[in-house]
Short mmCIF file of C-alpha atoms and ligand atoms in Angstrom, two decimals:
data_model
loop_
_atom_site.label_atom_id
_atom_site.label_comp_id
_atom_site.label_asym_id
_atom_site.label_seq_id
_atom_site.Cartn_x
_atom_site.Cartn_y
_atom_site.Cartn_z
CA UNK A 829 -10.02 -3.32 -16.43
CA UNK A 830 -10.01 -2.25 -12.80
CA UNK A 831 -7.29 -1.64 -10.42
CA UNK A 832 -6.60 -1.10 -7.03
CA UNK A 833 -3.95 0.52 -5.71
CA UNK A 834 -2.70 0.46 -2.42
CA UNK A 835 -0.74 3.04 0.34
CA UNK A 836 -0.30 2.71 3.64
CA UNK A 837 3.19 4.46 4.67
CA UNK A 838 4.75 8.16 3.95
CA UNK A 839 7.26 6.23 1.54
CA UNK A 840 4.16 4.62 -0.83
CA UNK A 841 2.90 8.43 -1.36
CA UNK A 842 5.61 9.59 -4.04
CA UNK A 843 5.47 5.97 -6.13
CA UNK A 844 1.74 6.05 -6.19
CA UNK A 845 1.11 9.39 -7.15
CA UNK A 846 2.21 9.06 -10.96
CA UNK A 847 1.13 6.05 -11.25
CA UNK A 848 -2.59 7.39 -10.48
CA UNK A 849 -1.51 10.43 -13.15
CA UNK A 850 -0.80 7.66 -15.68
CA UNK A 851 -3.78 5.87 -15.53
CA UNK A 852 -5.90 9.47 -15.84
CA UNK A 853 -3.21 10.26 -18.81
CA UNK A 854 -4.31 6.90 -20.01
CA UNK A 855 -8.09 7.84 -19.23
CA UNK A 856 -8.22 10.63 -21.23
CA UNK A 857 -10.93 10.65 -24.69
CA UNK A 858 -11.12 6.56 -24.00
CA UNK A 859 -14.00 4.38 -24.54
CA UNK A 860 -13.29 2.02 -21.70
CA UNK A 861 -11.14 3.58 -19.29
CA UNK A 862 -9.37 1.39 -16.86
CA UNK A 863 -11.33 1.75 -13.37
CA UNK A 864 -8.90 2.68 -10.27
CA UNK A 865 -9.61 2.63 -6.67
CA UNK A 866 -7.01 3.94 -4.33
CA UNK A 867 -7.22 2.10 -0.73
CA UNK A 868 -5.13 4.22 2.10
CA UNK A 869 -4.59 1.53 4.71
CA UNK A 870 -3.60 4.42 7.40
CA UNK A 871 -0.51 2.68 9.15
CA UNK A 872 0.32 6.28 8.50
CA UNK A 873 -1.95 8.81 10.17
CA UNK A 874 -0.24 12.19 11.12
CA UNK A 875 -1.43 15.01 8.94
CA UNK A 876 2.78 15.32 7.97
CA UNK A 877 3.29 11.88 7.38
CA UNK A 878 0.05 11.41 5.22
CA UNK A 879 -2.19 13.99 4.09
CA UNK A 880 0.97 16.19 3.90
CA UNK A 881 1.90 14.32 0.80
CA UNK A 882 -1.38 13.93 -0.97
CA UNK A 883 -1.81 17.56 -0.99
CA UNK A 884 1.71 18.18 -2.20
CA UNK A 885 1.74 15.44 -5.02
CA UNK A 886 -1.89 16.13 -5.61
CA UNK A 887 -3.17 12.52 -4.85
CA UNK A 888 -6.78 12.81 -5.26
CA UNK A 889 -8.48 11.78 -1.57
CA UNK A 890 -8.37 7.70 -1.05
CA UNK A 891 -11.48 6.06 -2.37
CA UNK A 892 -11.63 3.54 0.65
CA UNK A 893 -9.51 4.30 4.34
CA UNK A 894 -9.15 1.17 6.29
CA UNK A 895 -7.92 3.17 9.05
CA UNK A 896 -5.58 0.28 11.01
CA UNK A 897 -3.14 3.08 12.52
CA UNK A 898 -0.02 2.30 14.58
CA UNK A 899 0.71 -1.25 16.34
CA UNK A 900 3.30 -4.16 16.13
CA UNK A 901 3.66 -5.59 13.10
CA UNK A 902 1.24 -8.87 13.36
CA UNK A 903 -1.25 -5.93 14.51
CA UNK A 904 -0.64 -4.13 11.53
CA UNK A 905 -0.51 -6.69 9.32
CA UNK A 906 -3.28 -8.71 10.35
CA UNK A 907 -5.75 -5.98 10.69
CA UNK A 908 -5.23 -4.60 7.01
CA UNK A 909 -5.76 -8.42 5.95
CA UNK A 910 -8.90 -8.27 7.57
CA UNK A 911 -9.84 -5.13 6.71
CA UNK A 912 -8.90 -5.54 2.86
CA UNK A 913 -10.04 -9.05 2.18
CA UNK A 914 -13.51 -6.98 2.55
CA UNK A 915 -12.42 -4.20 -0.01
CA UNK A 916 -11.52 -6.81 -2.41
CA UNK A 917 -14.60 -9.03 -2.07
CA UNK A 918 -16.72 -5.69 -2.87
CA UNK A 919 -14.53 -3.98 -5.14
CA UNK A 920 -13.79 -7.25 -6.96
CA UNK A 921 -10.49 -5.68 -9.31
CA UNK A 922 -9.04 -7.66 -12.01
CA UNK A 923 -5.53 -6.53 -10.33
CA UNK A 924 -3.93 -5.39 -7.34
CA UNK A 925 -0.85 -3.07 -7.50
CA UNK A 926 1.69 -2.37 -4.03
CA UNK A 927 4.44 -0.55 -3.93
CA UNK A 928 7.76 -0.46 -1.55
CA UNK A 929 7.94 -2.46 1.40
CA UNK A 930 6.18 -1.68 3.93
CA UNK A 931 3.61 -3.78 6.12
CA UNK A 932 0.62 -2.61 3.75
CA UNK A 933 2.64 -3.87 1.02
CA UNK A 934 2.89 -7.17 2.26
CA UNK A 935 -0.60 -7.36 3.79
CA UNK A 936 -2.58 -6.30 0.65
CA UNK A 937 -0.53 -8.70 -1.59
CA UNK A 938 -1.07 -11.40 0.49
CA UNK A 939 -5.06 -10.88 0.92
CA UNK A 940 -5.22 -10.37 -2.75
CA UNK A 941 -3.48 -13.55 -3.70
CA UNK A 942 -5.54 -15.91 -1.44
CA UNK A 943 -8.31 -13.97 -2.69
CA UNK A 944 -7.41 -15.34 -6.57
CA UNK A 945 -6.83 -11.81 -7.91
CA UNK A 946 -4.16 -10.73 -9.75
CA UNK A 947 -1.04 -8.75 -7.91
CA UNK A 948 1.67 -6.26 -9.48
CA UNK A 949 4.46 -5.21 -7.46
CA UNK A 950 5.84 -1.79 -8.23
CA UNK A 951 9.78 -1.48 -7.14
CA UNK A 952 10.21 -5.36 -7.14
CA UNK A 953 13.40 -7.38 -6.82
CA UNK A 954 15.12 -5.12 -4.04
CA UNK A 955 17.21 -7.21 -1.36
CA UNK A 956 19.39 -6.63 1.13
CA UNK A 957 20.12 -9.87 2.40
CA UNK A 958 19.41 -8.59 6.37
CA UNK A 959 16.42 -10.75 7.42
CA UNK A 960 15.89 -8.92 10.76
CA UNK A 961 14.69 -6.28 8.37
CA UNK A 962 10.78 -6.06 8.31
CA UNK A 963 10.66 -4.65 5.13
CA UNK A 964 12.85 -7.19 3.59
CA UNK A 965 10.22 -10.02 4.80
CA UNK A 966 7.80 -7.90 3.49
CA UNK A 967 9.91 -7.36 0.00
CA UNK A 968 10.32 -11.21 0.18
CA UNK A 969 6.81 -12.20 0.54
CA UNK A 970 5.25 -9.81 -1.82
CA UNK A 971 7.70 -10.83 -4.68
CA UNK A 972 7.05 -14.50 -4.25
CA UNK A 973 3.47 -14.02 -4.52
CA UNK A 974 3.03 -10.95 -7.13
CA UNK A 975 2.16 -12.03 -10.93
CA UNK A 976 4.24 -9.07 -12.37
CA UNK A 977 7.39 -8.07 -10.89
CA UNK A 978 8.43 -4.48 -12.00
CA UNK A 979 11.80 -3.31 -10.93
CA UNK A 980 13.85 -0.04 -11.15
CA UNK A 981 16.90 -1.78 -11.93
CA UNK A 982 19.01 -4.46 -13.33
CA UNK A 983 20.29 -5.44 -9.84
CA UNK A 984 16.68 -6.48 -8.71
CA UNK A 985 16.36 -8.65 -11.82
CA UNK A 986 19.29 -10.71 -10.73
CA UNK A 987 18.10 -10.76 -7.48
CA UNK A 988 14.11 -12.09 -8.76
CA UNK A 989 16.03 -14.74 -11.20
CA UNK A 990 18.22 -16.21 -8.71
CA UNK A 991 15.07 -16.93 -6.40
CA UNK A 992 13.51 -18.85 -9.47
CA UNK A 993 10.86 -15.79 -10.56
CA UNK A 994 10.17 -16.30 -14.38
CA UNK A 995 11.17 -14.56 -16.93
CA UNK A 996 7.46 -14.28 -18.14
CA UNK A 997 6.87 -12.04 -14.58
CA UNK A 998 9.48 -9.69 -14.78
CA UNK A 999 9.62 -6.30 -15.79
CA UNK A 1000 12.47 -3.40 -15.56
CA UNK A 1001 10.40 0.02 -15.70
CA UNK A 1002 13.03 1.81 -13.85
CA UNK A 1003 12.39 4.05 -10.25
CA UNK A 1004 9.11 5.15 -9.92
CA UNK A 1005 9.83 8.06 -7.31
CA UNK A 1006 12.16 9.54 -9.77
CA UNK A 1007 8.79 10.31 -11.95
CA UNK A 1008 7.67 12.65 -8.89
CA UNK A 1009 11.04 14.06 -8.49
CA UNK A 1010 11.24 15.16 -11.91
CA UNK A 1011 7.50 16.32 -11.25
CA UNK A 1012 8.18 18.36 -8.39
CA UNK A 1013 11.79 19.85 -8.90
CA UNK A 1014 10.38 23.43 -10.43
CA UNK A 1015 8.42 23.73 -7.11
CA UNK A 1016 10.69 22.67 -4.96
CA UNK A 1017 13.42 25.09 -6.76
CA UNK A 1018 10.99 27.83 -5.83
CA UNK A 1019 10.84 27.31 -2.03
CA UNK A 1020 13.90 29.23 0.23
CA UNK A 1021 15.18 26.78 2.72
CA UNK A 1022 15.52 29.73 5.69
CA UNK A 1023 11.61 30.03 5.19
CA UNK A 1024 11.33 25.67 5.18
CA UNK A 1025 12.84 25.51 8.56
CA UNK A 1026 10.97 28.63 9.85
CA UNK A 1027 7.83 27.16 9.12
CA UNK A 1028 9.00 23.16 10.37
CA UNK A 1029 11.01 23.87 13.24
CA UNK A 1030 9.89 23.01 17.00
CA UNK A 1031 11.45 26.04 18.62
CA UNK A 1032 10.09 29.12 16.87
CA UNK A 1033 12.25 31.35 18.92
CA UNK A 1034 14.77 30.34 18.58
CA UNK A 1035 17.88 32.03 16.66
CA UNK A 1036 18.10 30.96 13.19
CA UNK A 1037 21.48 29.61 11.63
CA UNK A 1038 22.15 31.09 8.50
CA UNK A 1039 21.94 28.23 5.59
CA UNK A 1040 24.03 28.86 2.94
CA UNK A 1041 23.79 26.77 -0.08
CA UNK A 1042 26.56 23.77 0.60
CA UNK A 1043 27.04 24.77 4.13
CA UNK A 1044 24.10 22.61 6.08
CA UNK A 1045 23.95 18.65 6.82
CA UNK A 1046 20.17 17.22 6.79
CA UNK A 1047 19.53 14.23 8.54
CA UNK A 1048 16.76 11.54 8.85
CA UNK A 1049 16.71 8.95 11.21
CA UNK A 1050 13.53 5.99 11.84
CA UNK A 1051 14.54 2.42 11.53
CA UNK A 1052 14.58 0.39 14.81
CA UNK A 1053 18.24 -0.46 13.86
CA UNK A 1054 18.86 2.76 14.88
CA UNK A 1055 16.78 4.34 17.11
CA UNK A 1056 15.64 1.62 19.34
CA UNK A 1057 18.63 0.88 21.27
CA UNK A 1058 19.62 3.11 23.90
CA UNK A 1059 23.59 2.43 23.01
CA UNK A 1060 23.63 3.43 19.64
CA UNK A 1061 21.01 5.89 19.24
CA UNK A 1062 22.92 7.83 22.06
CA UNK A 1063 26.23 7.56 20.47
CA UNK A 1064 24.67 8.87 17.17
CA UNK A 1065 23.07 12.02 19.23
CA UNK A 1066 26.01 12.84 20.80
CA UNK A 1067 28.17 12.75 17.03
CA UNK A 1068 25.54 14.51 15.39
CA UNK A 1069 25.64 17.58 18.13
CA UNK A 1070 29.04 17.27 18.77
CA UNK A 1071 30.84 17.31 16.08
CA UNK A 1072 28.42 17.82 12.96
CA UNK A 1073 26.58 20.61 13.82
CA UNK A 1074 29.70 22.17 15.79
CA UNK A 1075 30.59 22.82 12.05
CA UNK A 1076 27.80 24.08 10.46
CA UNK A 1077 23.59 24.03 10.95
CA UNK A 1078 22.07 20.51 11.13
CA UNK A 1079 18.69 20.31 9.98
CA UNK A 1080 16.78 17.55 11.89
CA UNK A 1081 13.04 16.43 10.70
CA UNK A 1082 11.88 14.54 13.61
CA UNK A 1083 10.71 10.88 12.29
CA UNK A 1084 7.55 9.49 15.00
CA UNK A 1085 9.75 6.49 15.84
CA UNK A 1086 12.87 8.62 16.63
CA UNK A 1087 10.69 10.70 18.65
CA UNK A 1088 9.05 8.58 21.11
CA UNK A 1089 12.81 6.83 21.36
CA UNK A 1090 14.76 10.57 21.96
CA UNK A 1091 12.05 10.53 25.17
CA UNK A 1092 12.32 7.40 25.84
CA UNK A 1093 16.40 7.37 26.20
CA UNK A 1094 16.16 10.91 27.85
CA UNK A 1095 18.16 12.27 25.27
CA UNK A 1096 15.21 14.97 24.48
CA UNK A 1097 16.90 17.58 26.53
CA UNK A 1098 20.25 16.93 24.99
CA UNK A 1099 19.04 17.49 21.42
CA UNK A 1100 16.78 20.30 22.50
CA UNK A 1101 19.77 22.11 24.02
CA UNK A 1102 22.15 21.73 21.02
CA UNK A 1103 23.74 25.12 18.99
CA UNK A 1104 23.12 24.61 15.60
CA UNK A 1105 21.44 21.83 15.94
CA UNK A 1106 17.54 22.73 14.27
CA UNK A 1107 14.51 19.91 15.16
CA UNK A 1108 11.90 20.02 12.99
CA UNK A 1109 8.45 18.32 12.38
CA UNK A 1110 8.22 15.65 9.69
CA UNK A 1111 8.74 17.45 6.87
CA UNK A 1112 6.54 17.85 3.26
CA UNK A 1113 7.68 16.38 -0.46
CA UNK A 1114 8.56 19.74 -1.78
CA UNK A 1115 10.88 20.74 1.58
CA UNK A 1116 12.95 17.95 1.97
CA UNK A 1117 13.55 17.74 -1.98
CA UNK A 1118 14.37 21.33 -1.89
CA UNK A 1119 16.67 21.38 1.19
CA UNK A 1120 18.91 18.30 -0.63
CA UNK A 1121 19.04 20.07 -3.10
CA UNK A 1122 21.71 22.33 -1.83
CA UNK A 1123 22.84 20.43 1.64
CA UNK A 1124 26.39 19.35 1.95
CA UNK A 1125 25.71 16.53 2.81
CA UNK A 1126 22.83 14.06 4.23
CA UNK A 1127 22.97 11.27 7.12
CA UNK A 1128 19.68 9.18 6.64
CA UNK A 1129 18.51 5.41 7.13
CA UNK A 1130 15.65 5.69 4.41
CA UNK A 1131 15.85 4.23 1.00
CA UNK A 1132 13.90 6.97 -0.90
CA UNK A 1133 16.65 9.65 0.23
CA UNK A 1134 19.45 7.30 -0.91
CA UNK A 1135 17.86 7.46 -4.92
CA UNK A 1136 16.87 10.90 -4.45
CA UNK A 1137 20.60 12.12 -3.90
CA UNK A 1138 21.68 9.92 -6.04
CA UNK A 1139 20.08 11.83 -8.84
CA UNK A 1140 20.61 15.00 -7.02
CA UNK A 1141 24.50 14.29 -6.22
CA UNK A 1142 24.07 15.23 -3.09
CA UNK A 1143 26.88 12.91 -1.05
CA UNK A 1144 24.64 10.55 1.21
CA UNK A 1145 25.90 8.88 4.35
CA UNK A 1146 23.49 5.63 5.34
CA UNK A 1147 23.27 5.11 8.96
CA UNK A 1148 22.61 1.29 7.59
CA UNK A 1149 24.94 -1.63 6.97
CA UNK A 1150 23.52 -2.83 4.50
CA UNK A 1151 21.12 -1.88 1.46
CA UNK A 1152 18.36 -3.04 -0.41
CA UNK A 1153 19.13 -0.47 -3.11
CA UNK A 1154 22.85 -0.78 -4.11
CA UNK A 1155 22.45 1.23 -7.39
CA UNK A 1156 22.96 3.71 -4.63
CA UNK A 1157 25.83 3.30 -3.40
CA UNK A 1158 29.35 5.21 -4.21
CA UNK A 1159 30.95 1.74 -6.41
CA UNK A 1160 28.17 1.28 -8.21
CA UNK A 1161 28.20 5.45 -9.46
CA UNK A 1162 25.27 6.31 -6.78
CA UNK A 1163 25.80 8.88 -3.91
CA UNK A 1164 25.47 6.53 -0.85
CA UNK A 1165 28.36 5.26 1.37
CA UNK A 1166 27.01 2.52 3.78
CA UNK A 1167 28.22 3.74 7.49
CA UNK A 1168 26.89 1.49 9.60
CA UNK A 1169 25.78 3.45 12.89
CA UNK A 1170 29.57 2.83 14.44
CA UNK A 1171 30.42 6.63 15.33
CA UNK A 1172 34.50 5.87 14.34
CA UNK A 1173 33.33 4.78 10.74
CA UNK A 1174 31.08 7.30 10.29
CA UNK A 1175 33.45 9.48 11.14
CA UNK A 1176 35.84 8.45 9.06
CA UNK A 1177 33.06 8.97 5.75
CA UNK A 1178 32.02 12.20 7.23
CA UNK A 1179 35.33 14.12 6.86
CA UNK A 1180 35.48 12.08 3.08
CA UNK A 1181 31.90 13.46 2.30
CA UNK A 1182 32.82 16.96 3.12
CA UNK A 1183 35.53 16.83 0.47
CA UNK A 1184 33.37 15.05 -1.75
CA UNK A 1185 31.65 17.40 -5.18
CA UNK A 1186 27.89 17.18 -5.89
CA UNK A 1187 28.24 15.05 -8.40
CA UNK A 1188 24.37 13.92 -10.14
CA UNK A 1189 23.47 10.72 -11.85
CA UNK A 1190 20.98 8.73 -13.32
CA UNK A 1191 20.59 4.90 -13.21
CA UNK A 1192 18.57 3.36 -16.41
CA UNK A 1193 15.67 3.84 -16.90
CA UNK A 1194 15.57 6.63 -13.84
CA UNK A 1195 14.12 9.22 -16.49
CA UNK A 1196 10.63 10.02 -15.20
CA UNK A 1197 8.58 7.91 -17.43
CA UNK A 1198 8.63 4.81 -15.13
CA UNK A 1199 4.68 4.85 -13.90
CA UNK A 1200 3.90 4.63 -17.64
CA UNK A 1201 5.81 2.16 -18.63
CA UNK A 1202 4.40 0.14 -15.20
CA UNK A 1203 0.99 0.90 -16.42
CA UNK A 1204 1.61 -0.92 -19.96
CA UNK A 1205 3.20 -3.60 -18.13
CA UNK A 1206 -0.18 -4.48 -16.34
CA UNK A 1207 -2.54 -3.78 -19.93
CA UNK A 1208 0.21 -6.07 -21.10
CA UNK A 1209 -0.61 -8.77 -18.74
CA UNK A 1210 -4.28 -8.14 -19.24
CA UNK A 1211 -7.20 -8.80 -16.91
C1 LIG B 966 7.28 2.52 8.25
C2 LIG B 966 7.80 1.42 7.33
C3 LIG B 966 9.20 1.74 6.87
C4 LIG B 966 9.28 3.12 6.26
C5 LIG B 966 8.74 4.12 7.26
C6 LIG B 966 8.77 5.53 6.71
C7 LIG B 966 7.02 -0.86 7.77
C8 LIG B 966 7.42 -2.18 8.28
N1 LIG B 966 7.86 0.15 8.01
O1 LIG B 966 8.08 2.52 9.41
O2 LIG B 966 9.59 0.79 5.89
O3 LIG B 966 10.61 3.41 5.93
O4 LIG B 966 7.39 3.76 7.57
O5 LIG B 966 8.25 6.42 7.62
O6 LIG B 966 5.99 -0.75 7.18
N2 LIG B 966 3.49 7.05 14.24
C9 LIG B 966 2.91 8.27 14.46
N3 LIG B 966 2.19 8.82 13.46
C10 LIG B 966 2.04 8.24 12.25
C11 LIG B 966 2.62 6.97 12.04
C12 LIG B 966 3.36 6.40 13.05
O7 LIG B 966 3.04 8.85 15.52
O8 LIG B 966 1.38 8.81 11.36
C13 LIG B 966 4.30 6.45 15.32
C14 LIG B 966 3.59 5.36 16.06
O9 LIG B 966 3.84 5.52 17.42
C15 LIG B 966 4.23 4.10 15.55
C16 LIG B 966 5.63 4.54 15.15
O10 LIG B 966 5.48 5.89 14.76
O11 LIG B 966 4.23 3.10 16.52
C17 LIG B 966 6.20 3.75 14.01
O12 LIG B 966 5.28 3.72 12.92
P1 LIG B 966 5.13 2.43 11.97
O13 LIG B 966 4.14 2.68 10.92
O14 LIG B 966 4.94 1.21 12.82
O15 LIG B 966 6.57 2.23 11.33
P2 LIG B 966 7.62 3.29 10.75
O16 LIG B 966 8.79 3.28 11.67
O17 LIG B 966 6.99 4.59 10.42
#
């Protein structure tokens, strides 16, 4: 059998990753081992939102690099179509396995499917209803199209069923990052988060807040919903340096998007010139894992950090409204409170959060064995 795996954004790194290990675990004194070709599409580029990650989660280098970069989406999009409809008519797999949601998702399931081969979609069946999402079109699409359908919870099943996918398609193998987690919490353990922000921040000089284990707030920020307008993303600035890291030391990896926006809204100098406030490059696997570890608290829009402190109990605050991934969330036993970016509300959870306990837990199935079980799903299904 032969399979080709796909990445194109930071967030694909940690699901593909043991999924590669399986398949060499797999591998190992066979006859026939299954063939795999990893293709990087390279909508991510920057050496910390890419190669960062392969070298931390030991990704062997991408067979094939289609190299599409940055652009709108129908750039994006249509230039990894082109790009791997040529990959597929060499490489000629028996199947094609995405992951997530992102635009190399979507573009590589689509090629593969017009091209007659076979598609698996790791983390299928997440939804949040919001349509002015991209990833949720690309969620959407992929699903519709992909002949196995392997989710990381009962929720997405529900979700697949209701939209008329057959039983026959569906598989729950539970989260998939939650194998690297488990695979990288000794090392992460081992890092000192003074000596994470000395070697990430952007202003080297500057003095250092003292982090002391429960007493610093890490924060992500990168969808458009948030960063793109002028309004909110300067409402959100002027919270965060306000009033969060008036309290105590806010740790700030910088996302691209959020970036070029800060510039863009001429709020650079603001967050540049805030106490306690630390701004940091994109950050590595092993350093953001081990500074949730012992944060208070963290304000983020991504999905991956939402399941990570779920598992890690660290209380999470979702600059979001709504969420693909409500195993997260506080009423379902997950760590996540959706805030919306509306200052007053998030407010409001902020002051909750801070009274809140680390309090750990793990969904089904979210045991670290996930990229196995995906793995026998797809021998399973056969060529
Ligand atoms: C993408 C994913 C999103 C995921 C996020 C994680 C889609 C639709 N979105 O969003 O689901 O949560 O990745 O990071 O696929 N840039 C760089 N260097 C890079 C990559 C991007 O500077 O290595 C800049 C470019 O100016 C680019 C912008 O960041 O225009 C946004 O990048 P893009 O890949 O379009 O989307 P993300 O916001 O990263």
């Amino acid at each position: 059998m032969k399979i080709l795996s796909v990445v194109g954004a930071r967030p694909n790194f940690m699901k593909i990753a043991p999924f590669i290990r399986a398949i060499e675990k797999h591998n190992a004194g066979i006859t026939t081992p299954i063939e795999h070709v990893l293709v990087h599409t390279g909508q991510h580029y920057d050496h910390q939102m890419s190669q960062k990650f392969f070298d931390d989660l030991g990704i062997p280098p991408a067979d094939i690099h289609l190299g599409v970069g940055s652009g709108s989406h129908a750039e994006q999009v249509g230039n990894t179509m082109i790009a791997f409809e040529k990959v597929v008519m060499e490489q000629r797999p028996d199947w094609v396995v995405v992951v997530g949601d992102v635009n190399a998702t979507l573009a590589c399931s689509v090629t593969a499917k017009k091209m007659h081969v076979k598609c698996c979609h790791i983390e299928a069946g997440l939804r949040s209803g919001d349509w002015t999402m991209p990833e949720e079109i690309n969620r959407l699409v992929t699903d519709r199209l992909s002949d196995l359908l392997l989710t990381p919870d009962r929720l997405s099943i529900e979700n697949l069923k209701k939209e008329g996918a057959p039983d026959g398609k569906i598989g729950f193998v539970g989260n998939i990052m939650i194998d690297t987690l488990e695979e990288q919490l000794e090392v992460a353990r081992g890092l000192d988060p003074a000596d994470i922000v000395k070697r990430n921040t952007l202003h080297e000089d500057a003095p250092m807040p003292v982090l002391e284990p429960e007493r610093y707030v890490v924060m992500t920020l990168h969808r458009p919903s948030n960063v793109d307008h002028r309004e909110i993303f300067t409402a959100l600035v002027d919270f965060l340096c306000d009033e969060v890291a008036a309290e105590m030391p806010l740790l700030w990896p910088i996302h691209p998007r959020a970036w070029k926006q800060l510039q863009e809204f001429g709020l650079w100098e603001r967050v540049n010139g805030a106490g306690n406030l630390v701004l940091m490059n994109p950050i590595g696997y092993h350093d953001m894992l081990r500074l949730n570890m012992t944060a208070k608290l963290l304000f983020t829009d991504s999905g991956g950090l939402q399941e990570e402190c779920t598992v890690l109990g660290t209380p999470c605050l979702t600059l979001r409204w709504n969420t693909e991934r409500p195993i997260t969330l506080w009423e379902h036993g997950g760590a996540s409170v959706l805030v919306g970016n509306n200052v007053e509300r998030i407010r409001e959870a902020y002051r909750e959060a801070l009274a809140r306990d680390r309090v750990p837990v793990r969904p089904e199935l979210w045991d670290g064995h996930t990229a196995g079980r995906c793995l026998q799903a797809i021998i399973r299904a056969g060529k």
